[in-house]
mmCIF file with all atom_site columns, C-alpha atoms in Angstrom:
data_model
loop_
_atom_site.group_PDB
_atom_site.id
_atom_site.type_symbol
_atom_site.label_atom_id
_atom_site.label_alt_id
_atom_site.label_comp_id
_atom_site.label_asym_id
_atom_site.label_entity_id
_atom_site.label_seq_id
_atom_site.pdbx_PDB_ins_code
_atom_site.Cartn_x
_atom_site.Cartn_y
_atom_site.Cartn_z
_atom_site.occupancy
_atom_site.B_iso_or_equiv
_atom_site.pdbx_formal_charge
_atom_site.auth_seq_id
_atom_site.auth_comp_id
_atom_site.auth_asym_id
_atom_site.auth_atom_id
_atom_site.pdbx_PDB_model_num
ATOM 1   C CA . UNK A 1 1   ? -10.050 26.460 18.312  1.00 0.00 ? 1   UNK A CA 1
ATOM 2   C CA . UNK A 1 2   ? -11.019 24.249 15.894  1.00 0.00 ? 2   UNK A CA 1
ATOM 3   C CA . UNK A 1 3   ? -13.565 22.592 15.176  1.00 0.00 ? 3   UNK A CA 1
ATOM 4   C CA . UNK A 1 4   ? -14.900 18.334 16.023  1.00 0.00 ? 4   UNK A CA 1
ATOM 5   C CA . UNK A 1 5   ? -15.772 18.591 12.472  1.00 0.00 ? 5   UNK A CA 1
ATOM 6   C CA . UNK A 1 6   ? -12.732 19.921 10.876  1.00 0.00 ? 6   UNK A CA 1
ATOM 7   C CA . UNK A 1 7   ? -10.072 18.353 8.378   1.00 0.00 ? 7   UNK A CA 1
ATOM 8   C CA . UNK A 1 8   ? -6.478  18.194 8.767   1.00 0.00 ? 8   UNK A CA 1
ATOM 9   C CA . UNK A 1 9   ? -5.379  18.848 5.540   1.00 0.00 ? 9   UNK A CA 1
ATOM 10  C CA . UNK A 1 10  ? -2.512  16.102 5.817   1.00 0.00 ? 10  UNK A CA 1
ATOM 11  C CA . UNK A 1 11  ? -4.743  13.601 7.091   1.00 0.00 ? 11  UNK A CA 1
ATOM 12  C CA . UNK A 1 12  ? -7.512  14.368 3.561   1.00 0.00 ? 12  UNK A CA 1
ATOM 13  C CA . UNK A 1 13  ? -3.874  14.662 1.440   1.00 0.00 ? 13  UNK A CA 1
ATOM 14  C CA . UNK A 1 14  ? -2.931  11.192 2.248   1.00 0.00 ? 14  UNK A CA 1
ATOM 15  C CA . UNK A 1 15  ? -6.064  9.523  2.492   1.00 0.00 ? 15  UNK A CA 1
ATOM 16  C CA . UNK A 1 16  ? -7.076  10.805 -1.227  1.00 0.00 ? 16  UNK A CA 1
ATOM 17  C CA . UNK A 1 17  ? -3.233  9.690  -2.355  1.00 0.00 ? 17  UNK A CA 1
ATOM 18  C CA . UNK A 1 18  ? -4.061  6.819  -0.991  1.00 0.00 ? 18  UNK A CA 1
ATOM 19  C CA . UNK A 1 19  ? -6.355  6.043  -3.470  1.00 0.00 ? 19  UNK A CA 1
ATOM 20  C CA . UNK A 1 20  ? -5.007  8.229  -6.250  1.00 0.00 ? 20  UNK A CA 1
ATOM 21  C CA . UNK A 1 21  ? -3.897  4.731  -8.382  1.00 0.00 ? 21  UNK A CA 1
ATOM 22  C CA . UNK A 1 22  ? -7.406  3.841  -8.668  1.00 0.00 ? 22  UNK A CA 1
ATOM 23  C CA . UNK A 1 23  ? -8.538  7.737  -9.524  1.00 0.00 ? 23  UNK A CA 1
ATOM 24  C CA . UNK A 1 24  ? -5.642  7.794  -12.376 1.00 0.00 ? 24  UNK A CA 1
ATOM 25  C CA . UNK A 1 25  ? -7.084  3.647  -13.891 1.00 0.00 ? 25  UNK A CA 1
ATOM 26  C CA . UNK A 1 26  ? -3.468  2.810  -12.780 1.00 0.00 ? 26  UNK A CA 1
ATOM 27  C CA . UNK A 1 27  ? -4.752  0.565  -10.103 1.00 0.00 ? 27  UNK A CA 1
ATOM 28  C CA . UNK A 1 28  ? -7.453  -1.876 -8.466  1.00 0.00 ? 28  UNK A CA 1
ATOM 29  C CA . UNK A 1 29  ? -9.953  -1.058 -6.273  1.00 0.00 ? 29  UNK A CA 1
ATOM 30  C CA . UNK A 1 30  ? -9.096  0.706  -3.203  1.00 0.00 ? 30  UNK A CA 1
ATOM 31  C CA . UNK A 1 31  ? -10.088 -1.369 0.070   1.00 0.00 ? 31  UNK A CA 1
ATOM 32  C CA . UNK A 1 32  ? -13.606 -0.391 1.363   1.00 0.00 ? 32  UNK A CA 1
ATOM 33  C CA . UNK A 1 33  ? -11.711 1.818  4.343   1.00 0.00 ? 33  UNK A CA 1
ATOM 34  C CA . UNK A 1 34  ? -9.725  3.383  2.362   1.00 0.00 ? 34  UNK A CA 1
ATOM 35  C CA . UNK A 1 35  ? -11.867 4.610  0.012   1.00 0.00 ? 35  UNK A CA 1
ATOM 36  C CA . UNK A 1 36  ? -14.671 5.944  2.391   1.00 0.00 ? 36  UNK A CA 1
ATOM 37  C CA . UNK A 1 37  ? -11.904 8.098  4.010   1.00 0.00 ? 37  UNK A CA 1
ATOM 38  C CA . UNK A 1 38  ? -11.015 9.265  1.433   1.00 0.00 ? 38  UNK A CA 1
ATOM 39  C CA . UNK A 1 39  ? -14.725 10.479 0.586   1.00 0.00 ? 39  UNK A CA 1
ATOM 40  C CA . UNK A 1 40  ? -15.828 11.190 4.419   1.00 0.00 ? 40  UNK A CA 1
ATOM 41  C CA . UNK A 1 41  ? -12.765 13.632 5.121   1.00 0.00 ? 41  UNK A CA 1
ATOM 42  C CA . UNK A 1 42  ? -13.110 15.567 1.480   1.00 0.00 ? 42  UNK A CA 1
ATOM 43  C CA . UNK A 1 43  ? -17.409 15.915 2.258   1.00 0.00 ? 43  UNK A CA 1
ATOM 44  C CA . UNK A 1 44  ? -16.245 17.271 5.933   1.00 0.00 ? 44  UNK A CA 1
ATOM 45  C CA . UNK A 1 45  ? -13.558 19.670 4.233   1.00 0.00 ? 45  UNK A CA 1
ATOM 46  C CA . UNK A 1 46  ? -16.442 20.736 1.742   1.00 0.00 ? 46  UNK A CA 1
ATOM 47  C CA . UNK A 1 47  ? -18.804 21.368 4.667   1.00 0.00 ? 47  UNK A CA 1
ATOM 48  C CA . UNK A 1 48  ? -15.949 23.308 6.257   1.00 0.00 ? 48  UNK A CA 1
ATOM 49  C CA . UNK A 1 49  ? -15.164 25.319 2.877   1.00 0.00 ? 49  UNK A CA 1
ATOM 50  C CA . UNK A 1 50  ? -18.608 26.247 2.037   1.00 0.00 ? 50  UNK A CA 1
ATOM 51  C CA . UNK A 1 51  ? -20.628 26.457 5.752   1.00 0.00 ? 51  UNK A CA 1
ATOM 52  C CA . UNK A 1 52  ? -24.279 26.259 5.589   1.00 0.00 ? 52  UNK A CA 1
ATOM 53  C CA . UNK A 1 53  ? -27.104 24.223 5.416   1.00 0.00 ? 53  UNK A CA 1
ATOM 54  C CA . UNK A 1 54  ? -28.586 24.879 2.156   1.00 0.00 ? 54  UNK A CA 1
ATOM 55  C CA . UNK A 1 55  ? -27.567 22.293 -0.094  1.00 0.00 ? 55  UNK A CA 1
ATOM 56  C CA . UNK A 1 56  ? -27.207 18.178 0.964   1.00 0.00 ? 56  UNK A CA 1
ATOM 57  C CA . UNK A 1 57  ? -24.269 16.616 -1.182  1.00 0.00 ? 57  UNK A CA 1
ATOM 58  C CA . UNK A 1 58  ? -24.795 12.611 -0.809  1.00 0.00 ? 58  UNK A CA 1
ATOM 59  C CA . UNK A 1 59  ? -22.323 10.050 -1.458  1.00 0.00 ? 59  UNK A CA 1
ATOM 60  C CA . UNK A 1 60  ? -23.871 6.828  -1.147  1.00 0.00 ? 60  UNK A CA 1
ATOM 61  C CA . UNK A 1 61  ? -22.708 4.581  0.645   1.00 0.00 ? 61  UNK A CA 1
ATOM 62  C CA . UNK A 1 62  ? -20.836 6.633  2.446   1.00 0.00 ? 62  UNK A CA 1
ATOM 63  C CA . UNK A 1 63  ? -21.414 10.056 3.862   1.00 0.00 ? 63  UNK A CA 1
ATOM 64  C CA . UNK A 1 64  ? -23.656 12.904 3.213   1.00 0.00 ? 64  UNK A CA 1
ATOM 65  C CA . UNK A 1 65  ? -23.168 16.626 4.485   1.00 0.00 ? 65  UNK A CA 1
ATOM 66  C CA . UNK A 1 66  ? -24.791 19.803 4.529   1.00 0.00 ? 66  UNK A CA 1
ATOM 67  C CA . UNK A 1 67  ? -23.305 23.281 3.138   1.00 0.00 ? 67  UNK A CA 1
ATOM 68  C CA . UNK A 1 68  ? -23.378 26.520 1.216   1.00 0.00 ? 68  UNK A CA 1
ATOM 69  C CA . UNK A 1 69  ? -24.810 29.440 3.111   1.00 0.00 ? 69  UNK A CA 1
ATOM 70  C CA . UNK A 1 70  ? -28.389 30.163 2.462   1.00 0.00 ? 70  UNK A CA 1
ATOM 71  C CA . UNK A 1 71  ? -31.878 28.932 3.494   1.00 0.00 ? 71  UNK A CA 1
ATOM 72  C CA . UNK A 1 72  ? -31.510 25.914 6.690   1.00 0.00 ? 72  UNK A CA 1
ATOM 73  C CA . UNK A 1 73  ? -33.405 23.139 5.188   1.00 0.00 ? 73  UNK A CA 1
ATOM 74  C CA . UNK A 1 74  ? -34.840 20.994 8.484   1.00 0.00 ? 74  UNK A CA 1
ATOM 75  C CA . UNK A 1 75  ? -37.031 18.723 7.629   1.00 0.00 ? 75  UNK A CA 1
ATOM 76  C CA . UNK A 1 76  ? -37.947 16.253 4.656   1.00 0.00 ? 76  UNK A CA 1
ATOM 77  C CA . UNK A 1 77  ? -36.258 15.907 1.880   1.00 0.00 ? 77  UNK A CA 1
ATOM 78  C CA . UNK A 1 78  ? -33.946 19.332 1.259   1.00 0.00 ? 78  UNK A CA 1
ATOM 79  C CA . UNK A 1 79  ? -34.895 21.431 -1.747  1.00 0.00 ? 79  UNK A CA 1
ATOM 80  C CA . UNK A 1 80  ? -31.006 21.365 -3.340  1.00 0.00 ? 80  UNK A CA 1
ATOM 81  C CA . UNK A 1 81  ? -29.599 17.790 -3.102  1.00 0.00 ? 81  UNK A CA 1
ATOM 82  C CA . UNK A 1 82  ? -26.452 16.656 -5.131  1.00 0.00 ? 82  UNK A CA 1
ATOM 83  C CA . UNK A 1 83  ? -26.166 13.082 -5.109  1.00 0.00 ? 83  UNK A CA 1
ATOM 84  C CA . UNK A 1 84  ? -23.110 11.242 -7.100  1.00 0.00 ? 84  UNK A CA 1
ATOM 85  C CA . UNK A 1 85  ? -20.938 8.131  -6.974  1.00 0.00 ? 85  UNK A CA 1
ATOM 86  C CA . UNK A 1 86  ? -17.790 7.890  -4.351  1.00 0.00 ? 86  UNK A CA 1
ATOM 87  C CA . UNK A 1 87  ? -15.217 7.804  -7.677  1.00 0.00 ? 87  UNK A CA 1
ATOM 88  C CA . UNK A 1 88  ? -17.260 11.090 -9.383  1.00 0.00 ? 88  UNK A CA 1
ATOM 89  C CA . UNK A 1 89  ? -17.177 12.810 -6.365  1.00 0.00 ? 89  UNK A CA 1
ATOM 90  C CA . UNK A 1 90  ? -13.086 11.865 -5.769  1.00 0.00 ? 90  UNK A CA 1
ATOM 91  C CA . UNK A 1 91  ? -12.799 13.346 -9.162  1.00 0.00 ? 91  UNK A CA 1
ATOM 92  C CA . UNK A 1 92  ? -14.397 16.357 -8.515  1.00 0.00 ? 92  UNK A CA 1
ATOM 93  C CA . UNK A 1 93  ? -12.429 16.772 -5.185  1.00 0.00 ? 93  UNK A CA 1
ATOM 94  C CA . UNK A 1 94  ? -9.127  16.325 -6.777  1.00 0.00 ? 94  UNK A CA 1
ATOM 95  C CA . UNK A 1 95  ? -10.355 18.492 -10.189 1.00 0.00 ? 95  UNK A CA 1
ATOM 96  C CA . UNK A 1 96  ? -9.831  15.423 -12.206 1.00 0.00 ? 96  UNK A CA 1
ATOM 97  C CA . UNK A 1 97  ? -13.197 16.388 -13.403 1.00 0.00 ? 97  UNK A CA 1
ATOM 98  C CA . UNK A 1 98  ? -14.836 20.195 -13.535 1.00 0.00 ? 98  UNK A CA 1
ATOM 99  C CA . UNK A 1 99  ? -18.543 20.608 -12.392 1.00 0.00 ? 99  UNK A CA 1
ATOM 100 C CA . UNK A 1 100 ? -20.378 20.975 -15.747 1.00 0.00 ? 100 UNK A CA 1
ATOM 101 C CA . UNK A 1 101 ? -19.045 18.190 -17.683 1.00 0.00 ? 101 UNK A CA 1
ATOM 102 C CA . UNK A 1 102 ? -20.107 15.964 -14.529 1.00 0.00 ? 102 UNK A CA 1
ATOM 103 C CA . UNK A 1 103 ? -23.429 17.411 -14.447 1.00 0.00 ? 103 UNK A CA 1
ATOM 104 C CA . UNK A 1 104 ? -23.813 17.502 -18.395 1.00 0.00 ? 104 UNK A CA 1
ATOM 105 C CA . UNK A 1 105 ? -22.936 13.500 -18.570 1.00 0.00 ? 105 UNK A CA 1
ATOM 106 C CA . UNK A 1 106 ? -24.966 13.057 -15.508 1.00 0.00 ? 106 UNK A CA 1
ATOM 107 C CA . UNK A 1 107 ? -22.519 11.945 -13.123 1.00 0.00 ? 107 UNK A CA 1
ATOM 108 C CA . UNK A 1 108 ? -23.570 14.076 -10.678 1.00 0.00 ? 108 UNK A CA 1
ATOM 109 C CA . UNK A 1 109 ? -27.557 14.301 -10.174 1.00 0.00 ? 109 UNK A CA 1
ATOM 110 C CA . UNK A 1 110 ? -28.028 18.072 -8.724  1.00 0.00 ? 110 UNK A CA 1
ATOM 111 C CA . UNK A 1 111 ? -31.290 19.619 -8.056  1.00 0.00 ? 111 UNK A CA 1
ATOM 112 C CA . UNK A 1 112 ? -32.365 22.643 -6.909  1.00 0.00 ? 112 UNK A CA 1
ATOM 113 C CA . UNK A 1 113 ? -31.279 26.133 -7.765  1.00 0.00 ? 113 UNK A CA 1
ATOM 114 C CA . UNK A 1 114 ? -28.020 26.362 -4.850  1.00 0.00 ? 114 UNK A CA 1
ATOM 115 C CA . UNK A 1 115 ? -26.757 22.731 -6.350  1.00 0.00 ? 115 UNK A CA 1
ATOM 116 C CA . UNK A 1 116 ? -23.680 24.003 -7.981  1.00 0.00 ? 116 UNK A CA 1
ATOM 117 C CA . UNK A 1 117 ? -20.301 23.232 -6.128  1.00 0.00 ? 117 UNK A CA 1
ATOM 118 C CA . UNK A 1 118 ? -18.826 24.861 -9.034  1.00 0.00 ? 118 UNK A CA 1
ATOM 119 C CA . UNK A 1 119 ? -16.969 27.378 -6.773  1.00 0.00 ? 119 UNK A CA 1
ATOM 120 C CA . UNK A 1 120 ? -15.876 25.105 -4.416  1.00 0.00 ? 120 UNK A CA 1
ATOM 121 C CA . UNK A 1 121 ? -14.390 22.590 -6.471  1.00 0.00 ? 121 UNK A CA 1
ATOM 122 C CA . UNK A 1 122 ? -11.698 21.427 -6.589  1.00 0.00 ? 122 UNK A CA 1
ATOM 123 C CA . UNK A 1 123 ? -10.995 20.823 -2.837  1.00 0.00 ? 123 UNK A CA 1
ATOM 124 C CA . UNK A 1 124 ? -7.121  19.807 -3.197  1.00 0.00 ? 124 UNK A CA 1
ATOM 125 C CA . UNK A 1 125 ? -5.015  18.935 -6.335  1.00 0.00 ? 125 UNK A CA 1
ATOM 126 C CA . UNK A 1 126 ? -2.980  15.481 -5.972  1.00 0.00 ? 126 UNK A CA 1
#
């Protein structure tokens, strides 16, 4: 059965085509819903890739889950946060961008020794 929390992968596919102009420079900004689809349903298939509740990935404004196997983290702030902008993280979901380079230009602020999404990454190709 699946899960409340799980991802059709049809539904992610079309919300992250969706905005896929605006990933590629080819178009304006995507529409406020459109775009936080887009980054809700790829965090929820992350958090259904890599289970856990070691590491907090944020996405301000819009969603933040928990993941990767390890150590729960329950209260206060969680020793391995990764924190990034909605368009970084898009391009890490669709490997428009690979982990390191984000991390090296500092795209992505990750701290903690589980902040790596390296091996998760990228979550679908469009």
């Amino acid at each position: 059965m699946a899960s409340s929390r799980s991802v059709d992968p049809g539904q992610l596919r079309a919300a992250v085509l969706a905005i896929s102009g605006w990933l590629q420079g080819d178009a304006p900004d995507p529409a406020r819903p459109e775009l936080a689809a887009a980054v809700r349903l790829s965090l929820r298939a992350l958090a259904a890739d890599a289970p856990g509740r070691t590491v907090e990935v944020r996405v301000p404004p819009f969603a933040a889950v928990q993941c990767v196997d390890g150590p729960r983290h329950t209260r206060g702030t969680p020793p391995n946060v990764i924190e990034t902008d909605p368009r970084t993280w898009l391009e890490l979901a669709t490997g428009r961008l690979d982990w390191t380079t984000a991390v090296a230009d500092g795209r992505v602020s990750a701290s903690g020794t589980r902040a790596d999404l390296s091996h998760w990454l990228p979550i679908l190709r469009i």
